Amino acid sequence: MVASESYQEYPAEIQLAFHALGEPLRLKVIAILHREELCVCDLCDRLHLSPSKLSFHLRALRQANLVLSRQQGRWVYYRLNRPQLAAVIAYLQQFTVGEIVPARICS
C-alpha cells in the first residue's frame, strides 16, 4: 500500500453491526429470531440465560439496529430488523465483485 492510499472510514452502522455480531450468543439470538418474534422470557428459556444477561446482549443488538423491540403490557417482544440486516449484507457484497489485482513482485 502506498502512503497516500487510505481506507475509507466504515459507516458507523456497519461498525456497530459487526461489533454486535462478533459475540456468538448474539448470533444465536439472530438465528432464533429469523422466523418469529419472541418475548424476552421465551428467549431466556431457549438460550438458558438469565434475563439480565440476555438484556445485555439484546441491548447491543438494538444499538446496532439489528433487532427491534415492542412492549405489549408488561412483556417486551423482539424481532429481526430485516432491512438493517439486508443493508449489512449489501455492504459486504460490494467486496465480492470485481477483479483482484495481483500483488506486485517485491524487490
CSV table of C-alpha atoms in Angstrom, one decimal:
chain,number,residue,atom,x,y,z
A,1,MET,CA,0.0,0.0,0.0
A,2,VAL,CA,1.3,3.4,-0.9
A,3,ALA,CA,1.4,6.0,1.9
A,4,SER,CA,-1.1,8.2,0.0
A,5,GLU,CA,-3.7,5.4,0.0
A,6,SER,CA,-6.0,5.1,2.9
A,7,TYR,CA,-9.0,3.0,3.7
A,8,GLN,CA,-12.4,4.8,3.7
A,9,GLU,CA,-14.0,5.2,7.1
A,10,TYR,CA,-16.5,2.4,7.6
A,11,PRO,CA,-20.1,3.6,8.2
A,12,ALA,CA,-21.0,3.7,11.9
A,13,GLU,CA,-24.0,1.4,11.4
A,14,ILE,CA,-21.7,-1.2,9.9
A,15,GLN,CA,-19.2,-0.9,12.7
A,16,LEU,CA,-22.0,-1.4,15.3
A,17,ALA,CA,-23.4,-4.4,13.4
A,18,PHE,CA,-20.0,-6.1,13.3
A,19,HIS,CA,-19.4,-5.4,16.9
A,20,ALA,CA,-22.8,-6.8,17.8
A,21,LEU,CA,-22.4,-9.9,15.6
A,22,GLY,CA,-18.9,-10.6,16.9
A,23,GLU,CA,-20.4,-12.3,20.0
A,24,PRO,CA,-21.6,-15.9,19.4
A,25,LEU,CA,-24.5,-15.6,21.8
A,26,ARG,CA,-25.9,-12.7,19.7
A,27,LEU,CA,-25.6,-14.8,16.6
A,28,LYS,CA,-27.8,-17.4,18.3
A,29,VAL,CA,-30.3,-14.7,19.1
A,30,ILE,CA,-30.3,-13.7,15.4
A,31,ALA,CA,-30.8,-17.3,14.4
A,32,ILE,CA,-33.7,-17.8,16.8
A,33,LEU,CA,-35.4,-14.6,15.7
A,34,HIS,CA,-35.1,-15.3,12.0
A,35,ARG,CA,-38.6,-16.7,11.7
A,36,GLU,CA,-40.5,-15.4,14.7
A,37,GLU,CA,-40.9,-12.6,17.1
A,38,LEU,CA,-40.4,-13.7,20.7
A,39,CYS,CA,-40.8,-12.2,24.2
A,40,VAL,CA,-37.7,-12.0,26.4
A,41,CYS,CA,-39.0,-14.8,28.6
A,42,ASP,CA,-39.1,-17.2,25.6
A,43,LEU,CA,-35.6,-16.1,24.5
A,44,CYS,CA,-34.3,-16.7,28.0
A,45,ASP,CA,-35.8,-20.2,28.0
A,46,ARG,CA,-34.4,-21.1,24.6
A,47,LEU,CA,-30.9,-19.8,25.4
A,48,HIS,CA,-30.9,-20.9,29.1
A,49,LEU,CA,-29.9,-17.4,30.2
A,50,SER,CA,-30.9,-15.1,33.0
A,51,PRO,CA,-33.0,-12.0,31.9
A,52,SER,CA,-30.1,-9.7,33.0
A,53,LYS,CA,-27.5,-11.5,30.8
A,54,LEU,CA,-29.9,-11.6,27.8
A,55,SER,CA,-30.7,-8.0,28.3
A,56,PHE,CA,-27.1,-7.0,27.9
A,57,HIS,CA,-26.9,-8.8,24.6
A,58,LEU,CA,-30.2,-7.6,23.3
A,59,ARG,CA,-29.1,-4.0,24.1
A,60,ALA,CA,-26.1,-4.4,21.8
A,61,LEU,CA,-28.3,-5.8,19.0
A,62,ARG,CA,-30.8,-3.0,19.5
A,63,GLN,CA,-28.0,-0.4,19.4
A,64,ALA,CA,-26.8,-1.9,16.1
A,65,ASN,CA,-30.4,-1.7,14.9
A,66,LEU,CA,-30.3,-5.4,14.1
A,67,VAL,CA,-33.3,-6.2,16.3
A,68,LEU,CA,-36.5,-4.2,17.0
A,69,SER,CA,-38.5,-4.3,20.2
A,70,ARG,CA,-42.0,-3.5,21.2
A,71,GLN,CA,-43.7,-3.6,24.5
A,72,GLN,CA,-47.2,-5.1,25.0
A,73,GLY,CA,-48.4,-4.8,28.6
A,74,ARG,CA,-45.5,-6.0,30.8
A,75,TRP,CA,-43.9,-8.0,28.1
A,76,VAL,CA,-41.2,-6.9,25.6
A,77,TYR,CA,-41.1,-8.7,22.2
A,78,TYR,CA,-38.1,-8.8,19.9
A,79,ARG,CA,-37.9,-9.4,16.1
A,80,LEU,CA,-35.2,-9.1,13.5
A,81,ASN,CA,-34.8,-5.8,11.7
A,82,ARG,CA,-34.5,-7.5,8.3
A,83,PRO,CA,-33.9,-4.2,6.3
A,84,GLN,CA,-30.9,-3.4,8.5
A,85,LEU,CA,-29.6,-7.0,8.2
A,86,ALA,CA,-30.0,-6.7,4.4
A,87,ALA,CA,-28.1,-3.4,4.5
A,88,VAL,CA,-25.2,-5.1,6.3
A,89,ILE,CA,-25.2,-8.0,3.7
A,90,ALA,CA,-25.3,-5.5,0.8
A,91,TYR,CA,-22.3,-3.7,2.3
A,92,LEU,CA,-20.4,-6.9,2.4
A,93,GLN,CA,-21.5,-7.9,-1.1
A,94,GLN,CA,-19.5,-5.0,-2.6
A,95,PHE,CA,-16.4,-6.9,-1.7
A,96,THR,CA,-17.4,-10.0,-3.7
A,97,VAL,CA,-17.4,-8.3,-7.1
A,98,GLY,CA,-14.6,-7.1,-9.4
A,99,GLU,CA,-11.2,-8.3,-10.2
A,100,ILE,CA,-8.5,-8.7,-7.5
A,101,VAL,CA,-5.3,-7.0,-8.7
A,102,PRO,CA,-2.3,-9.4,-8.3
A,103,ALA,CA,0.4,-8.4,-5.9
A,104,ARG,CA,3.5,-6.7,-7.4
A,105,ILE,CA,6.8,-8.5,-7.0
A,106,CYS,CA,8.7,-7.2,-4.1
A,107,SER,CA,12.3,-6.2,-4.8
